[in-house]
Coordinates of C-alpha atoms and ligand atoms in Angstrom, one line a residue:
X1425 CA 11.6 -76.8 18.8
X1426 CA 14.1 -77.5 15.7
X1427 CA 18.0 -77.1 16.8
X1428 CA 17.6 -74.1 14.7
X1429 CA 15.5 -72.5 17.0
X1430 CA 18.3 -72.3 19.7
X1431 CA 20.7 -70.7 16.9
X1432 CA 22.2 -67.5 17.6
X1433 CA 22.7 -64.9 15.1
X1434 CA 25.6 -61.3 15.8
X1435 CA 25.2 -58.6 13.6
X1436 CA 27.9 -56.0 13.4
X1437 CA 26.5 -52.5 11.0
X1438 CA 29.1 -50.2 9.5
X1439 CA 27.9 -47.1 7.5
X1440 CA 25.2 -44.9 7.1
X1441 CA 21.4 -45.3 8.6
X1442 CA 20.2 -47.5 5.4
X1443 CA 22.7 -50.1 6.8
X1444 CA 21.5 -49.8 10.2
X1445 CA 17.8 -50.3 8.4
X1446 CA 19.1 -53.0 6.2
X1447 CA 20.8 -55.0 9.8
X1448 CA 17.8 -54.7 11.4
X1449 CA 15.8 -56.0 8.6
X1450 CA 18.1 -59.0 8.2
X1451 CA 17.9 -59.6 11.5
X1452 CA 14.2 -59.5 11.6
X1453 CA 14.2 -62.1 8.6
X1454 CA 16.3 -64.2 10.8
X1455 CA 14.7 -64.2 14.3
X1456 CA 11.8 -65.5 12.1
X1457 CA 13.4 -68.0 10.9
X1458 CA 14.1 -69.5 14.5
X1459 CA 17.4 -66.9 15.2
X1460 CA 18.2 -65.2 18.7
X1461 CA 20.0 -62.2 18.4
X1462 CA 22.6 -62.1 20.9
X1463 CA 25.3 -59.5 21.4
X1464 CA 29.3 -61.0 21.0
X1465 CA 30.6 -62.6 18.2
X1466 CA 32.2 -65.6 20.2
X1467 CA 28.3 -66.6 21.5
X1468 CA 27.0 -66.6 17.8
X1469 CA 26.5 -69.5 15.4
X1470 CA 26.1 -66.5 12.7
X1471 CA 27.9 -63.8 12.0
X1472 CA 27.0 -60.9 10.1
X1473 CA 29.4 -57.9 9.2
X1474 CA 26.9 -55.5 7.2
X1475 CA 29.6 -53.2 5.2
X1476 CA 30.0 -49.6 4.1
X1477 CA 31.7 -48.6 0.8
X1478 CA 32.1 -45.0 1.3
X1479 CA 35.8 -44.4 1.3
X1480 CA 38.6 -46.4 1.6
X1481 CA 38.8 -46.2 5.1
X1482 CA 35.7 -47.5 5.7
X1483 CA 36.5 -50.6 4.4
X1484 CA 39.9 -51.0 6.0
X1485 CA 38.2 -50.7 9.2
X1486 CA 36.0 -53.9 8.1
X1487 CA 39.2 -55.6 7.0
X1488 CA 40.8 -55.4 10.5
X1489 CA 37.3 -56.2 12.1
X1490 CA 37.0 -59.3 10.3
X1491 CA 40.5 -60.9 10.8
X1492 CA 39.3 -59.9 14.6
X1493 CA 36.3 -62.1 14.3
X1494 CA 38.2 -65.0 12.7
X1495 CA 39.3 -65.6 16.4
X1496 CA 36.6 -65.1 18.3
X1497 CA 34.2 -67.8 16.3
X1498 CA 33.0 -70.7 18.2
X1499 CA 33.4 -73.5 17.2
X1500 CA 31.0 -74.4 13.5
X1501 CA 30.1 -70.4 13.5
X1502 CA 30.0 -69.5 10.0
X1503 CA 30.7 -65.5 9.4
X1504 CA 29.0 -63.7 6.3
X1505 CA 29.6 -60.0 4.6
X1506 CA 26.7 -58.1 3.6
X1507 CA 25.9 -54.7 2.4
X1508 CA 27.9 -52.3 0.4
X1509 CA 31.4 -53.5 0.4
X1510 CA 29.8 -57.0 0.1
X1511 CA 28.3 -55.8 -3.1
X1512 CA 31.7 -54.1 -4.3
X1513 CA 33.8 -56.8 -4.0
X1514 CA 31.8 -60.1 -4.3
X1515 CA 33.4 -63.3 -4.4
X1516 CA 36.9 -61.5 -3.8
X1517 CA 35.9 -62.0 -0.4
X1518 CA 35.4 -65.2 -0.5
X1519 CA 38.9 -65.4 -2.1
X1520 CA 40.9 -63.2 0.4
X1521 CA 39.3 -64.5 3.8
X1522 CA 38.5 -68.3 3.8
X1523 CA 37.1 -67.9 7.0
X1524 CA 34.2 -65.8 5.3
X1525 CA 31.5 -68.1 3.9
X1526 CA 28.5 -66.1 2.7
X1527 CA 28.7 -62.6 0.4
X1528 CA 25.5 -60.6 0.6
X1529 CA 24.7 -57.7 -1.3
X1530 CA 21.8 -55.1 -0.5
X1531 CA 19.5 -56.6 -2.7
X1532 CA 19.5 -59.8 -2.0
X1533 CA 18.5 -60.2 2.0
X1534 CA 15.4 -62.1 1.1
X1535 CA 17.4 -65.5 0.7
X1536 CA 19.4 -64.9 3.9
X1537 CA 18.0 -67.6 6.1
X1538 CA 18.5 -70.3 3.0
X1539 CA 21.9 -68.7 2.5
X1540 CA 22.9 -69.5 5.9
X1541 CA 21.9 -72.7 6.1
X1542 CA 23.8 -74.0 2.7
X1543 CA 26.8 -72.2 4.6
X1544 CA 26.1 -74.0 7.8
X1545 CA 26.6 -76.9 6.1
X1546 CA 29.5 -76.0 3.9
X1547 CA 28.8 -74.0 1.3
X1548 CA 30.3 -70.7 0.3
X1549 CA 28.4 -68.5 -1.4
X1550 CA 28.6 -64.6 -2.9
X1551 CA 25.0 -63.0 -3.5
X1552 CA 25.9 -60.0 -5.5
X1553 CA 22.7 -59.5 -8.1
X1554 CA 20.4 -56.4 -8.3
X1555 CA 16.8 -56.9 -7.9
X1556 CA 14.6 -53.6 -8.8
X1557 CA 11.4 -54.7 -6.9
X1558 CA 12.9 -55.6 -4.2
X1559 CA 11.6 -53.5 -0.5
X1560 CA 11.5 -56.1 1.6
X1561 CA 7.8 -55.4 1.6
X1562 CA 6.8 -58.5 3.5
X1563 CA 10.1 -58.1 6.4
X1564 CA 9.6 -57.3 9.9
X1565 CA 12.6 -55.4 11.3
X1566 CA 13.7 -56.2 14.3
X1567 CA 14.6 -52.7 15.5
X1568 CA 17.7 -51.5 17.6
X1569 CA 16.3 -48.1 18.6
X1570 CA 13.4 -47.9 21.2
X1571 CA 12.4 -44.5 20.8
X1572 CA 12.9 -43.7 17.1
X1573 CA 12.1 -45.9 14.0
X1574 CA 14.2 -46.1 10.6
X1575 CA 12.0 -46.1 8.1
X1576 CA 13.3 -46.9 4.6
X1577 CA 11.4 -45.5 1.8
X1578 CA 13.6 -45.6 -1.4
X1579 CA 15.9 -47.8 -1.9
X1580 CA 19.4 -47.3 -5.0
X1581 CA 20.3 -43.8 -6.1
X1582 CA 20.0 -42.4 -9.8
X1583 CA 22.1 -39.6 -9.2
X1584 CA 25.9 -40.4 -10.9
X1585 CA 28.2 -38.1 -8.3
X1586 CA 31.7 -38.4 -10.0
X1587 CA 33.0 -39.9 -6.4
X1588 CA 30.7 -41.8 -5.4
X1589 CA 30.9 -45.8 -5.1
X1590 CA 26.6 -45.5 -4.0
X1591 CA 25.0 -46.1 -7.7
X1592 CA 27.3 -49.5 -8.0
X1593 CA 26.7 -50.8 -4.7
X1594 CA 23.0 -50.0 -4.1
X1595 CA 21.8 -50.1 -7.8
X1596 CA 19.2 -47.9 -9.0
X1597 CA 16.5 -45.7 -7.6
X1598 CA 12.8 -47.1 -6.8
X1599 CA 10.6 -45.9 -4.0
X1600 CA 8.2 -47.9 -2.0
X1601 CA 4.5 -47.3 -2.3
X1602 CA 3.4 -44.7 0.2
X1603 CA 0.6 -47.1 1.8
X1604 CA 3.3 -49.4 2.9
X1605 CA 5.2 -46.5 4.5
X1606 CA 1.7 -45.2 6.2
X1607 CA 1.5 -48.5 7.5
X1608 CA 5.1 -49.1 8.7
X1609 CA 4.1 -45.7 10.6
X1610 CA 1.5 -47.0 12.1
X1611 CA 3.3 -50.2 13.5
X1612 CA 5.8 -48.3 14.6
X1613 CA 3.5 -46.1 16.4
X1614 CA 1.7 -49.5 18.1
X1615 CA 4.8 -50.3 19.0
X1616 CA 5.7 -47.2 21.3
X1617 CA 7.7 -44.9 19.3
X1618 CA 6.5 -41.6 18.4
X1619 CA 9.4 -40.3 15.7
X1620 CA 10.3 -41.3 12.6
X1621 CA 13.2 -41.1 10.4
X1622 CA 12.3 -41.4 6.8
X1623 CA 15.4 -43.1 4.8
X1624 CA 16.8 -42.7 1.0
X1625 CA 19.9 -42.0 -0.5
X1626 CA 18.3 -39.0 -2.2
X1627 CA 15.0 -39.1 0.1
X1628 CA 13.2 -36.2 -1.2
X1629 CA 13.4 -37.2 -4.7
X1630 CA 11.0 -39.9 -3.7
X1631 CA 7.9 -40.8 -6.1
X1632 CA 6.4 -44.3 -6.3
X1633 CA 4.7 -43.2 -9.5
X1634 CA 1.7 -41.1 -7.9
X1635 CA 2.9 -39.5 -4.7
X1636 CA 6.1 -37.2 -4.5
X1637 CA 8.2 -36.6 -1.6
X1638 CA 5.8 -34.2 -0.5
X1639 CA 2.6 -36.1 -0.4
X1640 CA 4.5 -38.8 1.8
X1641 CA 5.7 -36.2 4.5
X1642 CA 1.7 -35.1 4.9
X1643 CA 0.8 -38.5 5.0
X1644 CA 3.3 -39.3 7.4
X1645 CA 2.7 -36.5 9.2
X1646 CA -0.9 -37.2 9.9
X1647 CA -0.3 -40.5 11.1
X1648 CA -1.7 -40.6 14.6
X1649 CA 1.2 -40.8 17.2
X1650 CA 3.5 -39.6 14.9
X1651 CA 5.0 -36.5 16.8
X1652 CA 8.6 -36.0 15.0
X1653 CA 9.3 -36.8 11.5
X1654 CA 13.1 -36.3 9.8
X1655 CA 14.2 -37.6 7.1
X1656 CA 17.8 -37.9 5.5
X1657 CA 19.1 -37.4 3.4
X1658 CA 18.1 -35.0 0.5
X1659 CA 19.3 -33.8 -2.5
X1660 CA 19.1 -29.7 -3.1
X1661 CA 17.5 -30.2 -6.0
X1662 CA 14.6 -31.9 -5.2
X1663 CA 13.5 -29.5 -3.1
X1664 CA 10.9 -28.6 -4.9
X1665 CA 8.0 -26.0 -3.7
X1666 CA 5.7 -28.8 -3.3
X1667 CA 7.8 -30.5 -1.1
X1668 CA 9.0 -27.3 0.9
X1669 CA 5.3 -26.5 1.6
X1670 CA 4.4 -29.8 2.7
X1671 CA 7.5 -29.8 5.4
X1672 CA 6.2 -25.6 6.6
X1673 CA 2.7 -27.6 6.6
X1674 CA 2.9 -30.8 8.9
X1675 CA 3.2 -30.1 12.5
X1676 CA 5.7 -33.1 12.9
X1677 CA 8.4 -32.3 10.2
X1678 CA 11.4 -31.1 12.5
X1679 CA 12.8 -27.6 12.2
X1680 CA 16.1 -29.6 11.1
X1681 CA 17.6 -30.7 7.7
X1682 CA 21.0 -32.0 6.5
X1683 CA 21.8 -30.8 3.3
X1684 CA 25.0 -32.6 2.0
X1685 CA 26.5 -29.2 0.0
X1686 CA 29.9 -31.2 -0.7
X1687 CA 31.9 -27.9 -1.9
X1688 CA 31.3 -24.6 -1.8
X1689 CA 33.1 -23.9 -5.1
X1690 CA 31.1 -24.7 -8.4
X1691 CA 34.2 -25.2 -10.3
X1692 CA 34.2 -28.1 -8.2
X1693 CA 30.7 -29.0 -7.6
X1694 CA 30.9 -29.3 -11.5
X1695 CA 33.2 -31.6 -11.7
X1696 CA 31.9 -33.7 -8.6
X1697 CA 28.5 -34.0 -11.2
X1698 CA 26.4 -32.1 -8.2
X1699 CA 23.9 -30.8 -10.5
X1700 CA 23.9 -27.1 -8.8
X1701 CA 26.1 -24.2 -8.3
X1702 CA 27.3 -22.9 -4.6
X1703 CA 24.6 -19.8 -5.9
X1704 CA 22.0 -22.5 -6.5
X1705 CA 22.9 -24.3 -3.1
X1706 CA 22.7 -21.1 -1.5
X1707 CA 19.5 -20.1 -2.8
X1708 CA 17.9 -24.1 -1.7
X1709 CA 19.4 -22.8 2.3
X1710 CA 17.7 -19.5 1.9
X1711 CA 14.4 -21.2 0.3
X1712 CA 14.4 -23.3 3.3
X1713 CA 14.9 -21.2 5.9
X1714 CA 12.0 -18.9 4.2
X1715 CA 9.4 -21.5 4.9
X1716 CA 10.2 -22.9 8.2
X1717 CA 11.5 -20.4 10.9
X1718 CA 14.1 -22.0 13.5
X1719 CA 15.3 -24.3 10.5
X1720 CA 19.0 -26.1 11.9
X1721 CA 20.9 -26.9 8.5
X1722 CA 24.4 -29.6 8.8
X1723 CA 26.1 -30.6 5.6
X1724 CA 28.4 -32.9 4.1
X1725 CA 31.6 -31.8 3.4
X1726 CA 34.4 -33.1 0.9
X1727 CA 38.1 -31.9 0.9
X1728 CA 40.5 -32.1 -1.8
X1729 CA 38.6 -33.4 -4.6
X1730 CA 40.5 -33.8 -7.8
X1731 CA 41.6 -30.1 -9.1
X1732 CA 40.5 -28.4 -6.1
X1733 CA 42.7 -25.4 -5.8
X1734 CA 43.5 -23.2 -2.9
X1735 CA 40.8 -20.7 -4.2
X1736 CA 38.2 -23.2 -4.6
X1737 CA 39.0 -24.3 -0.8
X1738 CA 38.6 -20.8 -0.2
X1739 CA 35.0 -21.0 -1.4
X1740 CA 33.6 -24.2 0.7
X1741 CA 35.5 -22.1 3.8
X1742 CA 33.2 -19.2 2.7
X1743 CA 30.2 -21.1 2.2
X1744 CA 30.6 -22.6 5.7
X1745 CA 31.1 -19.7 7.1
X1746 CA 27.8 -17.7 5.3
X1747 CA 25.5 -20.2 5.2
X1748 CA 26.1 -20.6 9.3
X1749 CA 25.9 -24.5 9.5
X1750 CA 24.8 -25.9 12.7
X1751 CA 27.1 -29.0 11.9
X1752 CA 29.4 -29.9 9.1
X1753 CA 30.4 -34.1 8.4
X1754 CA 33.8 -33.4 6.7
X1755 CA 35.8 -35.7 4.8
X1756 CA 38.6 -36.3 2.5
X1757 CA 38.4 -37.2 -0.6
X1758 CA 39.0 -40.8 -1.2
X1759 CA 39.0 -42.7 -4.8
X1760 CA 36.8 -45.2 -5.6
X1761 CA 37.6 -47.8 -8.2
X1762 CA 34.8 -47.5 -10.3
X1763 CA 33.5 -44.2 -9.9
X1764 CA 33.5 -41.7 -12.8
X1765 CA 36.3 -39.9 -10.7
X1766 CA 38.9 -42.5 -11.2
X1767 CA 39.2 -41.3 -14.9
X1768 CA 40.5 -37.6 -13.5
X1769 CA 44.1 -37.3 -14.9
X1770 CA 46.5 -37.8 -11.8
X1771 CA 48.1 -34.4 -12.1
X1772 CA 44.7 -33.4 -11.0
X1773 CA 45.4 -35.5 -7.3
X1774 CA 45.3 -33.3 -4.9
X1775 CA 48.2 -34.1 -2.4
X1776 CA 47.4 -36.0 0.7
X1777 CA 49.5 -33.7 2.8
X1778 CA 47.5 -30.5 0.8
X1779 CA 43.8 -32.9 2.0
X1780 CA 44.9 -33.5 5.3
X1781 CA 46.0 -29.7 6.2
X1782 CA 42.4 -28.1 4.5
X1783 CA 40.2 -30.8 6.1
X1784 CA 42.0 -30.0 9.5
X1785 CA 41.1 -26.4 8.7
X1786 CA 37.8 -26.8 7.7
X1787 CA 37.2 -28.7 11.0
X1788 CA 38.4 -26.1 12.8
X1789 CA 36.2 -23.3 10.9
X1790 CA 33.1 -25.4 11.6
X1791 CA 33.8 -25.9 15.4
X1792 CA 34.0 -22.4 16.1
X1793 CA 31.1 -21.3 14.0
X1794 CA 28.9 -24.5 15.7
X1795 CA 30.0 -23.0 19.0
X1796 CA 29.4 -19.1 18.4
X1797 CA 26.2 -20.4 17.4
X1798 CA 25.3 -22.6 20.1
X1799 CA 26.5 -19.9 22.8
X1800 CA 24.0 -17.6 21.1
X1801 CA 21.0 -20.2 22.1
X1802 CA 22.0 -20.8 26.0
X1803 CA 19.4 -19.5 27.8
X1804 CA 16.8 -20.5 25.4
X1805 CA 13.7 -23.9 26.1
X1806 CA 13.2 -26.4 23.7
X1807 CA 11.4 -29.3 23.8
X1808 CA 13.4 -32.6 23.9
X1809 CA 12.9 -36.1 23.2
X1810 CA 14.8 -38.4 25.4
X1811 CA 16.7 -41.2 23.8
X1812 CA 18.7 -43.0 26.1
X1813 CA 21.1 -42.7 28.7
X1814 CA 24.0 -40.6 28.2
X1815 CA 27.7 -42.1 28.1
X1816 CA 28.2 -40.1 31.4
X1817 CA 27.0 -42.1 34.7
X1818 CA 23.5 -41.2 35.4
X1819 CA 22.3 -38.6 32.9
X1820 CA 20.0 -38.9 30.0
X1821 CA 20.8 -38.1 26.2
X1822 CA 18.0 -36.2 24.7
X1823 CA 17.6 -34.1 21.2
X1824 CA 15.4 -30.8 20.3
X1825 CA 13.3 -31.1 17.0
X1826 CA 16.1 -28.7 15.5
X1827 CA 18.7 -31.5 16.2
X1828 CA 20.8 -30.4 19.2
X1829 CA 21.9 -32.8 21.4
X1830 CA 21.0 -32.2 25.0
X1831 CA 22.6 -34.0 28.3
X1832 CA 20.4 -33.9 31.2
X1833 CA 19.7 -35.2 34.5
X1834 CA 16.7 -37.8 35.2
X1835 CA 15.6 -41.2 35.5
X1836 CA 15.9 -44.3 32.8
X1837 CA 12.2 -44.3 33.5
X1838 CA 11.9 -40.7 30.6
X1839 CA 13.3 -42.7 28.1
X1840 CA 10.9 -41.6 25.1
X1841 CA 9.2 -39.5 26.7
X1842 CA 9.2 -35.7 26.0
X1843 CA 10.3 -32.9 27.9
X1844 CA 10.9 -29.2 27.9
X1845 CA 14.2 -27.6 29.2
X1846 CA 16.4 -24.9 29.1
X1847 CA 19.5 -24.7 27.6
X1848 CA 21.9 -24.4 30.0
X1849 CA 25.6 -24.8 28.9
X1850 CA 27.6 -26.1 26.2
X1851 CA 30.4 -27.8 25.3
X1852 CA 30.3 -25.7 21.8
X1853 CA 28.5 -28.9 20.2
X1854 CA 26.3 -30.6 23.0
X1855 CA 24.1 -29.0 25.2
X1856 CA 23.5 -29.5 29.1
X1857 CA 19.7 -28.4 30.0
X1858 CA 17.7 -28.3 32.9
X1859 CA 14.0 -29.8 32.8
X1860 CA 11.4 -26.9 32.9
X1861 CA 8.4 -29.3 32.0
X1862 CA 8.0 -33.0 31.8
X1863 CA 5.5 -34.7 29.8
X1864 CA 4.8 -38.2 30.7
X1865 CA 3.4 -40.4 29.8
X1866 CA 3.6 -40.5 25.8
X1867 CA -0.3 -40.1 24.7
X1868 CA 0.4 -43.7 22.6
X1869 CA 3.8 -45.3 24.5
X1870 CA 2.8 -49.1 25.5
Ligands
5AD741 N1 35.3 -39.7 -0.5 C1 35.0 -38.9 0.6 N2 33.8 -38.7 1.0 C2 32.7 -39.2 0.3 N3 31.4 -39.2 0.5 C3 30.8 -39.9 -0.4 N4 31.7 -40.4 -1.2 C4 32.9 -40.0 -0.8 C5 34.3 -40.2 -1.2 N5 34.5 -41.0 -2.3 C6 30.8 -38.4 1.6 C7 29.8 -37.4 1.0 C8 28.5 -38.0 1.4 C9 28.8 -38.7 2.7 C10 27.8 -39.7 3.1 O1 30.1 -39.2 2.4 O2 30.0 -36.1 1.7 O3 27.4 -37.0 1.5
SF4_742 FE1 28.2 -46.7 3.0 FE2 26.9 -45.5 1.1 FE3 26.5 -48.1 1.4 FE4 25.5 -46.4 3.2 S1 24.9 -46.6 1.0 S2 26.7 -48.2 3.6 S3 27.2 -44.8 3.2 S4 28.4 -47.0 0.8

């Protein structure tokens, strides 16, 4: 054995589920280079921060966490940046925090292990270029989840929303081929897991020049093993009928789909560059729910967008309300240097106060419709997957293929295995059940 092979690498993820693919990709790439994962910072003779862009507050959050580290690393522990911030800011980082010695943007994971040597032995180094083939085709990720696989499948975004910081950090958009995918499937499958979560920053616009978005979920679907597919997450306009039929078609496609809506004004959708109206939006929900009966819907919600007036708030409270989400991410707006938003006049700001008090009641207005819903299901059996013990001592976490989280009691021994129950309480968003029907073991679990 090399010293290397007794090196330990930490990786922290912030962010959405591409950075949690992206970590576990790195860290795939770096366990076979001789790297043991281990799980504390002040054990680890690499660090890895993998970043998130998104809003400001976001990256604060990775500021704090990395003057943290800078006192936790052992001795000759060298600590690198990656992902979307990493991409942002570049060798500003390099500038601001001398204890950081390696800058890695989303592209450019294929040189980590030679990146962390040269830093091992002194260098400092900011990765920052786009690569348009890049898929990491030939990676292994080591994955974090046991009972559900990420599965990237289109890396970059072409869409330009005016507030969004995605198109600089991640580049542009290019879809892997859908034999690789099949085959990541199957792995996965070998390897235990029987769900899948198909990832892109506009998934279903997917096309690697001869299959659509469509043609992937039916090949994905007939995978053997494969029992749930998701996928996240999509833009209403690709939604075409193709892709609709193919998701009413294959038994595994979950009765679930988040459908970032952003506003429900179009004044305001306009100027965010969404590409549809709040009638057009309304119309993808309703196309949707058509073609697959017991379809959940959660969104993405932003607040106080540049020019958004009291009536236009109105509208997204009136969408929300309408469409009857069964969840609702809401944020407030936050500027982005470099997005098309920045060039909004500033009388256009919307005051922070004015943000604060309509995201506070758009939170509210989503809790109580999520909970008039939920009541409305008690009662009712779905089948669950279990995922892992709950934060509670001694019961299990477990979803339904419509997305509902369900706590219930059992042994670590169900982990990924299915299950049926009956909905027996809620807390207005999670659900307590009782098991009607195990099923166990899983036809393909190892
Ligand atoms: N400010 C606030 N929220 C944002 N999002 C994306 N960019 C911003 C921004 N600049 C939200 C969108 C997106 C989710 C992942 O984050 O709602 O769907
Ligand atoms: Fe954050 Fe977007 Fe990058 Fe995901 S793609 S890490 S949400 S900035």
């Amino acid at each position: 054995m090399t010293s290397q092979s007794e090196s330990t690498v930490y990786i922290e993820t912030y962010g959405c589920q591409m950075n949690v693919s992206d970590s576990e990709l790195m860290l795939g790439k770096l366990e076979a280079s001789g790297y043991r994962q281990v799980d504390a910072p002040d054990v680890a003779d690499v660090i890895l921060v993998n970043t998130c862009a998104i809003r400001e507050h976001a990256e604060q959050r990775v500021i704090g966490r990395l003057g943290e580290i800078k006192s936790h690393m052992k001795r000759g522990a060298i600590l690198g940046v990656t992902g979307c911030m990493a991409q942002r800011l570049g060798p500003a980082i390099l500038e601001r925090a001398s204890h950081v010695s390696l800058v890695i943007g989303p592209d450019g994971y294929r040189s980590l292990p030679l990146l962390v040597d040269n830093a091992r032995r002194g260098a400092r180094t900011s990765s920052t270029n786009f690569d348009l083939e890049e898929q990491y085709e030939d990676f292994t990720p080591r994955r974090f989840d046991r009972v559900k696989a990420w599965i990237p499948v289109q890396r970059g975004c072409d869409y330009r929303c005016t507030y969004c910081i995605v198109p600089t950090t991640r580049g542009s958009e290019r879809s892997r081929k859908l034999d690789d995918v099949v085959r990541e499937a199957e792995s996965v499958v070998a390897e235990g897991m029987s769900e899948v979560v198909l990832l892109g920053q506009t998934v279903n616009s997917y096309n690697d020049g001869v299959n659509d978005f469509g043609d992937l979920l039916r090949a994905i679907g007939g995978v053997p093993g494969i029992m749930r597919l998701r996928f996240t997450s999509p833009h209403p306009n690709d939604f075409s009928d193709r892709v609709i039929s193919a998701m009413a078609e294959t038994d595994a496609v979950c009765e679930h789909v988040h459908l970032p809506m952003q506003s429900g004004s179009s004044q305001v959708l306009k100027r965010m560059l969404r590409r549809y109206t709040r009638e057009k939006y309304f119309e993808c929900a309703a196309r949707l729910r058509a073609a697959i009966p017991g379809l959940s819907l959660t969104t993405d919600v932003i607040v106080g967008f540049p020019g958004e007036t009291d009536e236009d708030f109105e509208e997204t409270l009136s969408a929300v309300r309408e469409i009857g989400f069964d969840d609702a991410y809401t944020f407030k707006f936050s500027l982005r240097d470099g997005t098309p938003a920045t060039r909004f006049p500033a009388s256009e700001t919307v005051p922070d106060d004015v943000a604060s008090d309509r995201l506070a009641r758009l939170i509210e207005s989503v809790r109580s419709n999520v909970r008039d819903r939920n009541l409305r299901l008690l009662g009712q059996r779905r089948e669950v997957l279990i995922e892992k013990e709950a934060r509670r001592g001694g019961l299990l976490q477990a979803r339904t293929r419509d997305f509902k989280t369900v706590i219930l009691p059992g042994e670590r021994s169900m982990i990924g295995s299915y299950a049926t129950v009956e909905l027996t309480g809620t807390t207005g968003s999670t659900f307590t059940g009782a098991v009607v029907r195990e099923r166990k073991p899983l036809p393909m679990a190892v």
